[in-house]
PDB file of C-alpha atoms in Angstrom:
ATOM      1  CA  MET A 271     -22.974  66.690  23.520  1.00 49.00           C
ATOM      2  CA  ILE A 272     -21.104  64.055  21.838  1.00 46.00           C
ATOM      3  CA  THR A 273     -21.704  60.872  23.393  1.00 47.00           C
ATOM      4  CA  ARG A 274     -18.644  58.334  23.491  1.00 48.00           C
ATOM      5  CA  PRO A 275     -19.174  54.944  23.108  1.00 49.00           C
ATOM      6  CA  GLN A 276     -18.495  52.782  26.316  1.00 51.00           C
ATOM      7  CA  PRO A 277     -15.285  50.609  26.170  1.00 47.00           C
ATOM      8  CA  LYS A 278     -17.173  47.683  27.078  1.00 48.00           C
ATOM      9  CA  LEU A 279     -19.820  47.587  24.472  1.00 44.00           C
ATOM     10  CA  ALA A 280     -17.375  48.496  21.716  1.00 46.00           C
ATOM     11  CA  ALA A 281     -15.236  45.546  22.820  1.00 46.00           C
ATOM     12  CA  GLY A 282     -18.463  43.287  22.854  1.00 48.00           C
ATOM     13  CA  ALA A 283     -19.229  44.631  19.248  1.00 44.00           C
ATOM     14  CA  ALA A 284     -15.765  43.654  17.638  1.00 44.00           C
ATOM     15  CA  VAL A 285     -15.860  40.277  19.575  1.00 41.00           C
ATOM     16  CA  ALA A 286     -19.339  39.914  17.585  1.00 43.00           C
ATOM     17  CA  VAL A 287     -17.912  41.102  14.372  1.00 39.00           C
ATOM     18  CA  LEU A 288     -15.161  38.442  14.481  1.00 40.00           C
ATOM     19  CA  LEU A 289     -17.202  35.490  15.254  1.00 38.00           C
ATOM     20  CA  PHE A 290     -19.780  36.442  12.507  1.00 38.00           C
ATOM     21  CA  SER A 291     -16.775  36.827  10.266  1.00 40.00           C
ATOM     22  CA  PHE A 292     -15.380  33.262  11.601  1.00 38.00           C
ATOM     23  CA  LEU A 293     -18.797  31.506  11.493  1.00 38.00           C
ATOM     24  CA  SER A 294     -19.984  33.000   7.895  1.00 40.00           C
ATOM     25  CA  ALA A 295     -16.226  32.404   6.141  1.00 43.00           C
ATOM     26  CA  PRO A 296     -15.634  28.864   4.153  1.00 47.00           C
ATOM     27  CA  ILE A 297     -13.288  26.021   6.050  1.00 48.00           C
ATOM     28  CA  VAL A 298      -9.811  27.331   6.015  1.00 52.00           C
ATOM     29  CA  ALA A 299      -8.225  25.052   8.443  1.00 61.00           C
ATOM     30  CA  ALA A 300      -5.227  22.815   7.156  1.00 78.00           C
ATOM     31  CA  HIS A 301      -6.674  23.607   3.771  1.00 95.00           C
ATOM     32  CA  GLY A 302      -5.494  25.687   0.605  1.00 97.00           C
ATOM     33  CA  HIS A 303      -7.254  28.194  -1.596  1.00 97.00           C
ATOM     34  CA  THR A 304      -7.293  28.899  -5.304  1.00 97.00           C
ATOM     35  CA  THR A 305      -9.921  30.432  -7.946  1.00 96.00           C
ATOM     36  CA  ALA A 306     -10.597  29.629 -11.437  1.00 95.00           C
ATOM     37  CA  GLY A 307     -13.532  29.837 -13.797  1.00 92.00           C
ATOM     38  CA  GLY A 308     -15.079  32.188 -11.089  1.00 94.00           C
ATOM     39  CA  PHE A 309     -15.236  30.160  -8.560  1.00 98.00           C
ATOM     40  CA  ASN A 310     -13.337  29.971  -5.284  1.00 98.00           C
ATOM     41  CA  PHE A 311     -11.757  26.335  -4.171  1.00 98.00           C
ATOM     42  CA  VAL A 312     -10.963  25.099  -0.568  1.00 98.00           C
ATOM     43  CA  ILE A 313      -8.684  21.940  -1.288  1.00 98.00           C
ATOM     44  CA  GLY A 314      -7.370  19.545   1.166  1.00 98.00           C
ATOM     45  CA  TRP A 315      -7.995  16.104   3.038  1.00 98.00           C
ATOM     46  CA  ALA A 316     -11.168  15.345   4.500  1.00 97.00           C
ATOM     47  CA  ASN A 317      -9.980  14.023   7.551  1.00 96.00           C
ATOM     48  CA  GLU A 318      -6.771  15.344   8.764  1.00 94.00           C
ATOM     49  CA  PRO A 319      -3.927  14.815   9.944  1.00 94.00           C
ATOM     50  CA  ALA A 320      -3.977  12.442   7.025  1.00 97.00           C
ATOM     51  CA  LEU A 321      -2.351   9.229   8.399  1.00 96.00           C
ATOM     52  CA  VAL A 322      -0.933   6.435   6.072  1.00 94.00           C
ATOM     53  CA  GLY A 323      -3.096   3.450   5.658  1.00 93.00           C
ATOM     54  CA  GLN A 324      -6.021   5.206   7.136  1.00 95.00           C
ATOM     55  CA  PRO A 325      -9.284   6.043   4.808  1.00 97.00           C
ATOM     56  CA  ASN A 326      -9.536   9.631   3.937  1.00 98.00           C
ATOM     57  CA  ALA A 327     -10.787  11.560   0.922  1.00 98.00           C
ATOM     58  CA  VAL A 328      -9.891  14.119  -1.397  1.00 98.00           C
ATOM     59  CA  ALA A 329     -11.804  17.428  -0.147  1.00 98.00           C
ATOM     60  CA  LEU A 330     -13.001  20.052  -2.888  1.00 98.00           C
ATOM     61  CA  PHE A 331     -15.170  23.079  -1.338  1.00 98.00           C
ATOM     62  CA  VAL A 332     -16.656  25.039  -4.228  1.00 98.00           C
ATOM     63  CA  TYR A 333     -17.883  28.567  -3.534  1.00 98.00           C
ATOM     64  CA  ASP A 334     -19.268  31.236  -5.885  1.00 97.00           C
ATOM     65  CA  GLN A 335     -17.524  34.797  -6.151  1.00 95.00           C
ATOM     66  CA  ASP A 336     -19.786  35.781  -3.239  1.00 96.00           C
ATOM     67  CA  ASP A 337     -18.422  32.693  -1.011  1.00 96.00           C
ATOM     68  CA  LYS A 338     -21.738  31.403  -1.300  1.00 97.00           C
ATOM     69  CA  PRO A 339     -21.458  27.459  -1.486  1.00 98.00           C
ATOM     70  CA  VAL A 340     -22.178  25.941  -4.717  1.00 98.00           C
ATOM     71  CA  THR A 341     -24.628  22.762  -4.058  1.00 97.00           C
ATOM     72  CA  ASP A 342     -25.774  21.872  -7.289  1.00 97.00           C
ATOM     73  CA  ILE A 343     -22.707  20.036  -9.136  1.00 97.00           C
ATOM     74  CA  PRO A 344     -23.724  16.828 -10.041  1.00 95.00           C
ATOM     75  CA  ALA A 345     -21.913  13.472  -9.098  1.00 94.00           C
ATOM     76  CA  ASP A 346     -19.259  12.893 -11.619  1.00 92.00           C
ATOM     77  CA  ALA A 347     -19.118  16.445 -13.076  1.00 97.00           C
ATOM     78  CA  ILE A 348     -15.536  16.684 -11.477  1.00 98.00           C
ATOM     79  CA  SER A 349     -12.965  14.182 -10.948  1.00 98.00           C
ATOM     80  CA  ALA A 350      -9.592  14.113  -9.351  1.00 98.00           C
ATOM     81  CA  VAL A 351      -5.755  12.584  -9.747  1.00 98.00           C
ATOM     82  CA  VAL A 352      -3.875  12.189  -6.659  1.00 98.00           C
ATOM     83  CA  SER A 353       0.046  12.052  -7.309  1.00 98.00           C
ATOM     84  CA  THR A 354       2.718  11.500  -4.877  1.00 98.00           C
ATOM     85  CA  ALA A 355       6.477  10.263  -5.678  1.00 96.00           C
ATOM     86  CA  GLY A 356       5.986  10.072  -9.437  1.00 96.00           C
ATOM     87  CA  GLN A 357       2.890   7.920  -9.097  1.00 97.00           C
ATOM     88  CA  ASP A 358      -0.529   8.989 -10.515  1.00 98.00           C
ATOM     89  CA  SER A 359      -3.931   7.234  -9.144  1.00 98.00           C
ATOM     90  CA  GLY A 360      -6.497   6.764 -11.937  1.00 97.00           C
ATOM     91  CA  ALA A 361      -9.223   9.489 -12.012  1.00 98.00           C
ATOM     92  CA  LEU A 362     -11.426   9.612  -8.913  1.00 98.00           C
ATOM     93  CA  SER A 363     -14.872  10.735  -9.319  1.00 98.00           C
ATOM     94  CA  LEU A 364     -16.153  13.777  -6.959  1.00 98.00           C
ATOM     95  CA  ALA A 365     -19.692  13.276  -5.155  1.00 97.00           C
ATOM     96  CA  PRO A 366     -21.319  15.559  -2.873  1.00 97.00           C
ATOM     97  CA  ALA A 367     -20.360  15.153   0.567  1.00 97.00           C
ATOM     98  CA  PHE A 368     -23.578  16.840   1.887  1.00 97.00           C
ATOM     99  CA  ASP A 369     -27.476  16.296   1.734  1.00 95.00           C
ATOM    100  CA  VAL A 370     -29.041  19.930   1.867  1.00 90.00           C
ATOM    101  CA  GLU A 371     -32.585  18.564   2.738  1.00 91.00           C
ATOM    102  CA  GLU A 372     -31.286  16.027   5.496  1.00 91.00           C
ATOM    103  CA  GLY A 373     -29.131  18.721   7.102  1.00 92.00           C
ATOM    104  CA  PHE A 374     -25.700  16.846   7.164  1.00 93.00           C
ATOM    105  CA  GLY A 375     -22.132  17.812   6.087  1.00 95.00           C
ATOM    106  CA  THR A 376     -20.922  21.056   4.915  1.00 96.00           C
ATOM    107  CA  PRO A 377     -22.715  22.440   1.591  1.00 97.00           C
ATOM    108  CA  GLY A 378     -20.177  23.026  -1.082  1.00 97.00           C
ATOM    109  CA  GLU A 379     -17.987  19.966  -0.181  1.00 98.00           C
ATOM    110  CA  TYR A 380     -17.241  17.418  -2.960  1.00 98.00           C
ATOM    111  CA  SER A 381     -15.102  14.418  -2.313  1.00 98.00           C
ATOM    112  CA  ALA A 382     -13.537  11.022  -3.346  1.00 98.00           C
ATOM    113  CA  GLU A 383     -12.428   8.582  -0.834  1.00 98.00           C
ATOM    114  CA  VAL A 384      -8.731   7.179  -1.093  1.00 98.00           C
ATOM    115  CA  ILE A 385      -6.113   5.477   0.911  1.00 97.00           C
ATOM    116  CA  PRO A 386      -2.928   6.810   1.219  1.00 97.00           C
ATOM    117  CA  THR A 387      -0.446   4.465   1.233  1.00 95.00           C
ATOM    118  CA  ALA A 388       2.805   6.310   1.645  1.00 95.00           C
ATOM    119  CA  PRO A 389       4.058   9.534   3.587  1.00 95.00           C
ATOM    120  CA  GLY A 390       4.882  12.974   2.114  1.00 97.00           C
ATOM    121  CA  ASP A 391       3.626  15.763  -0.143  1.00 98.00           C
ATOM    122  CA  TYR A 392       0.657  14.927  -2.396  1.00 98.00           C
ATOM    123  CA  THR A 393      -0.685  16.566  -5.610  1.00 98.00           C
ATOM    124  CA  PHE A 394      -4.553  16.832  -6.593  1.00 98.00           C
ATOM    125  CA  HIS A 395      -5.631  17.653  -9.778  1.00 98.00           C
ATOM    126  CA  PHE A 396      -9.135  18.244 -10.511  1.00 98.00           C
ATOM    127  CA  THR A 397     -10.715  18.484 -13.718  1.00 98.00           C
ATOM    128  CA  GLY A 398     -14.220  18.799 -15.043  1.00 97.00           C
ATOM    129  CA  THR A 399     -17.185  21.232 -15.388  1.00 97.00           C
ATOM    130  CA  ILE A 400     -19.296  23.637 -13.108  1.00 97.00           C
ATOM    131  CA  HIS A 401     -22.075  25.413 -14.666  1.00 96.00           C
ATOM    132  CA  ASP A 402     -20.934  24.113 -18.192  1.00 95.00           C
ATOM    133  CA  LYS A 403     -17.427  25.992 -17.201  1.00 96.00           C
ATOM    134  CA  ALA A 404     -14.102  24.097 -17.620  1.00 96.00           C
ATOM    135  CA  ILE A 405     -12.433  23.446 -14.586  1.00 96.00           C
ATOM    136  CA  ASP A 406      -8.693  22.650 -14.370  1.00 97.00           C
ATOM    137  CA  VAL A 407      -7.099  23.176 -11.026  1.00 98.00           C
ATOM    138  CA  SER A 408      -3.936  21.577  -9.482  1.00 98.00           C
ATOM    139  CA  MET A 409      -2.835  21.829  -6.005  1.00 98.00           C
ATOM    140  CA  THR A 410       0.092  20.348  -3.743  1.00 98.00           C
ATOM    141  CA  SER A 411       0.400  19.699  -0.223  1.00 98.00           C
ATOM    142  CA  GLY A 412       2.841  22.140   1.728  1.00 96.00           C
ATOM    143  CA  ALA A 413       3.062  24.653   4.309  1.00 95.00           C
ATOM    144  CA  GLU A 414       1.146  27.568   2.262  1.00 95.00           C
ATOM    145  CA  THR A 415      -1.820  24.739   1.389  1.00 97.00           C
ATOM    146  CA  PHE A 416      -2.887  21.988   3.032  1.00 97.00           C
ATOM    147  CA  ASP A 417      -0.949  19.027   4.596  1.00 96.00           C
ATOM    148  CA  GLY A 418       1.135  16.071   3.418  1.00 97.00           C
ATOM    149  CA  VAL A 419       0.738  12.376   4.537  1.00 97.00           C
ATOM    150  CA  VAL A 420       2.302  11.185   7.857  1.00 95.00           C
ATOM    151  CA  ALA A 421       2.842   7.996   9.481  1.00 92.00           C
ATOM    152  CA  PRO A 422       0.928   6.769  12.257  1.00 89.00           C
ATOM    153  CA  ALA A 423       4.280   6.274  14.257  1.00 86.00           C
ATOM    154  CA  ASP A 424       4.938  10.017  14.207  1.00 81.00           C
ATOM    155  CA  LEU A 425       1.633  10.445  16.459  1.00 85.00           C
ATOM    156  CA  GLU A 426       1.576   7.097  18.417  1.00 85.00           C
ATOM    157  CA  PHE A 427       2.534   6.871  21.871  1.00 87.00           C
ATOM    158  CA  PRO A 428       3.719   4.915  24.236  1.00 87.00           C
ATOM    159  CA  VAL A 429       4.367   2.109  21.507  1.00 87.00           C
ATOM    160  CA  LYS A 430       4.968   2.540  18.043  1.00 83.00           C
ATOM    161  CA  GLN A 431       2.941   0.017  15.703  1.00 80.00           C
ATOM    162  CA  PRO A 432       4.353  -0.868  12.329  1.00 77.00           C
ATOM    163  CA  THR A 433       2.574   0.506   9.081  1.00 67.00           C
ATOM    164  CA  LEU A 434       1.065  -1.598   6.597  1.00 68.00           C
ATOM    165  CA  THR A 435       3.936  -0.810   4.065  1.00 69.00           C
ATOM    166  CA  GLU A 436       6.429  -1.886   6.896  1.00 75.00           C
ATOM    167  CA  VAL A 437       4.440  -5.223   7.426  1.00 81.00           C
ATOM    168  CA  GLY A 438       4.052  -5.645   3.657  1.00 80.00           C
ATOM    169  CA  THR A 439       7.695  -5.704   3.474  1.00 86.00           C
ATOM    170  CA  ARG A 440       8.621  -7.624   6.182  1.00 83.00           C
ATOM    171  CA  LEU A 441       5.778 -10.480   4.899  1.00 87.00           C
ATOM    172  CA  ASP A 442       7.927  -9.975   1.321  1.00 87.00           C
ATOM    173  CA  ARG A 443      11.281 -10.850   3.204  1.00 87.00           C
ATOM    174  CA  VAL A 444       9.539 -13.706   4.770  1.00 89.00           C
ATOM    175  CA  ASP A 445       8.043 -15.183   1.592  1.00 84.00           C
ATOM    176  CA  GLY A 446      11.205 -14.775  -0.059  1.00 85.00           C
ATOM    177  CA  ARG A 447      13.261 -16.959   2.425  1.00 85.00           C
ATOM    178  CA  ILE A 448       9.973 -19.547   2.337  1.00 89.00           C
ATOM    179  CA  GLU A 449      10.748 -19.698  -1.563  1.00 84.00           C
ATOM    180  CA  ALA A 450      14.795 -20.119  -0.979  1.00 84.00           C
ATOM    181  CA  LEU A 451      14.079 -22.891   1.405  1.00 84.00           C
ATOM    182  CA  GLN A 452      11.438 -24.509  -1.103  1.00 80.00           C
ATOM    183  CA  SER A 453      13.899 -24.079  -4.063  1.00 78.00           C
ATOM    184  CA  ALA A 454      16.738 -25.584  -1.923  1.00 73.00           C
ATOM    185  CA  ALA A 455      14.529 -28.619  -1.176  1.00 66.00           C
ATOM    186  CA  PRO A 456      14.433 -30.177  -4.350  1.00 66.00           C
ATOM    187  CA  ALA A 457      18.127 -30.086  -4.428  1.00 67.00           C
ATOM    188  CA  ALA A 458      18.655 -31.814  -1.295  1.00 68.00           C
ATOM    189  CA  ALA A 459      16.136 -34.646  -2.097  1.00 71.00           C
ATOM    190  CA  ALA A 460      18.215 -34.983  -5.662  1.00 72.00           C
ATOM    191  CA  ILE A 461      21.321 -35.358  -3.355  1.00 76.00           C
ATOM    192  CA  ALA A 462      19.743 -37.875  -1.328  1.00 77.00           C
ATOM    193  CA  ASP A 463      18.079 -39.728  -4.141  1.00 80.00           C
ATOM    194  CA  ALA A 464      21.954 -39.848  -5.713  1.00 78.00           C
ATOM    195  CA  GLN A 465      23.424 -41.061  -2.549  1.00 81.00           C
ATOM    196  CA  ALA A 466      20.951 -43.926  -2.484  1.00 84.00           C
ATOM    197  CA  ALA A 467      21.616 -44.881  -5.861  1.00 80.00           C
ATOM    198  CA  ALA A 468      25.194 -44.812  -5.486  1.00 77.00           C
ATOM    199  CA  THR A 469      24.975 -47.307  -2.079  1.00 85.00           C
ATOM    200  CA  ALA A 470      22.845 -49.329  -4.336  1.00 79.00           C
ATOM    201  CA  ALA A 471      25.120 -49.348  -7.239  1.00 74.00           C
ATOM    202  CA  SER A 472      27.987 -50.588  -4.679  1.00 75.00           C
ATOM    203  CA  ALA A 473      26.081 -53.037  -3.067  1.00 79.00           C
ATOM    204  CA  ALA A 474      25.325 -54.461  -6.713  1.00 72.00           C
ATOM    205  CA  ALA A 475      28.812 -54.136  -7.545  1.00 69.00           C
ATOM    206  CA  ASP A 476      29.708 -56.372  -4.357  1.00 76.00           C
ATOM    207  CA  ARG A 477      27.520 -58.824  -4.985  1.00 75.00           C
ATOM    208  CA  ALA A 478      28.929 -59.458  -8.292  1.00 65.00           C
ATOM    209  CA  LEU A 479      32.563 -59.623  -7.375  1.00 67.00           C
ATOM    210  CA  LEU A 480      31.648 -62.067  -4.547  1.00 72.00           C
ATOM    211  CA  ILE A 481      29.799 -64.124  -7.130  1.00 67.00           C
ATOM    212  CA  GLY A 482      32.266 -63.925  -9.580  1.00 61.00           C
ATOM    213  CA  ALA A 483      34.997 -65.234  -6.855  1.00 62.00           C
ATOM    214  CA  LEU A 484      32.624 -68.140  -6.076  1.00 65.00           C
ATOM    215  CA  LEU A 485      31.986 -68.913  -9.638  1.00 57.00           C
ATOM    216  CA  GLY A 486      36.266 -68.483 -10.224  1.00 64.00           C
ATOM    217  CA  GLY A 487      36.919 -70.727  -7.071  1.00 63.00           C
ATOM    218  CA  ALA A 488      34.562 -73.306  -8.357  1.00 60.00           C
ATOM    219  CA  GLY A 489      36.381 -73.240 -11.776  1.00 60.00           C
ATOM    220  CA  LEU A 490      39.680 -73.624 -10.103  1.00 63.00           C
ATOM    221  CA  VAL A 491      38.423 -76.978  -8.157  1.00 61.00           C
ATOM    222  CA  LEU A 492      36.727 -78.421 -11.262  1.00 60.00           C
ATOM    223  CA  ALA A 493      40.202 -77.867 -13.220  1.00 60.00           C
ATOM    224  CA  ALA A 494      42.163 -79.715 -10.463  1.00 66.00           C
ATOM    225  CA  ILE A 495      39.506 -82.280 -10.416  1.00 73.00           C
ATOM    226  CA  ALA A 496      39.835 -82.689 -14.137  1.00 63.00           C
ATOM    227  CA  VAL A 497      44.123 -82.668 -14.063  1.00 61.00           C
ATOM    228  CA  ALA A 498      43.912 -85.413 -11.338  1.00 67.00           C
ATOM    229  CA  MET A 499      42.074 -87.746 -13.336  1.00 71.00           C
ATOM    230  CA  VAL A 500      43.831 -87.166 -16.507  1.00 59.00           C
ATOM    231  CA  LEU A 501      46.934 -88.021 -14.457  1.00 65.00           C
ATOM    232  CA  ARG A 502      45.406 -90.885 -12.866  1.00 71.00           C
ATOM    233  CA  ALA A 503      44.218 -92.192 -16.427  1.00 67.00           C
ATOM    234  CA  ARG A 504      47.852 -92.131 -17.321  1.00 67.00           C
ATOM    235  CA  THR A 505      49.702 -94.025 -14.605  1.00 64.00           C
ATOM    236  CA  PRO A 506      50.240 -97.603 -15.413  1.00 64.00           C
ATOM    237  CA  GLY A 507      47.952-100.063 -13.513  1.00 60.00           C
ATOM    238  CA  ALA A 508      45.647 -97.050 -12.946  1.00 50.00           C
ATOM    239  CA  GLY A 509      42.185 -98.437 -13.155  1.00 49.00           C
ATOM    240  CA  SER A 510      42.856-102.161 -12.631  1.00 48.00           C
ATOM    241  CA  ALA A 511      42.076-103.627  -9.291  1.00 45.00           C
TER     242      ALA A 511
END
């Protein structure tokens, strides 16, 4: 007699298998997958969504060919260069983001902290060694890999706050206006000084003209007196009483 499996038992077994597969598989949400040097890598941001101006980290999960986490990679054995819009960061050293003994973090995850300051797609380039094998892996954010960086305003509600880049741009504009005003101030002061000097020179000229007029008048009076005395001396009988 053939015993047929009960539908409920079969459905329960299927759910159990799917649940076990999900729990035992590496982290895949919003991360890219690649293979190199006999290792499987899962790459992405440590915190997602990745927001402009918010602390984050480049995350690299390392598994062996049996998808078991590799937990013995020393710090600084792998470094990452982050690139976006034609600009490259310096080499960022990856360190374990877990502690097996303390029981925190995800075994096999290595990360390097970074704060993305511009929205868009980013590229992570990893180099170094794992178990004496050279590693050189690159991955760019995209629909099939990991998410790019977005501005907080894309998620903010109801009021959208300016990003740090926008605030910096506005401050640069304010600084430019202040510098323009400061550079214009000496010119205004020089004009005021020139006007004051011109006023002083005009006053001095007026005084000189007044003194010259007074001296000229006094000279005419003296000349008239002298002429009168000469005429009087020439008149007969003048001077005898």
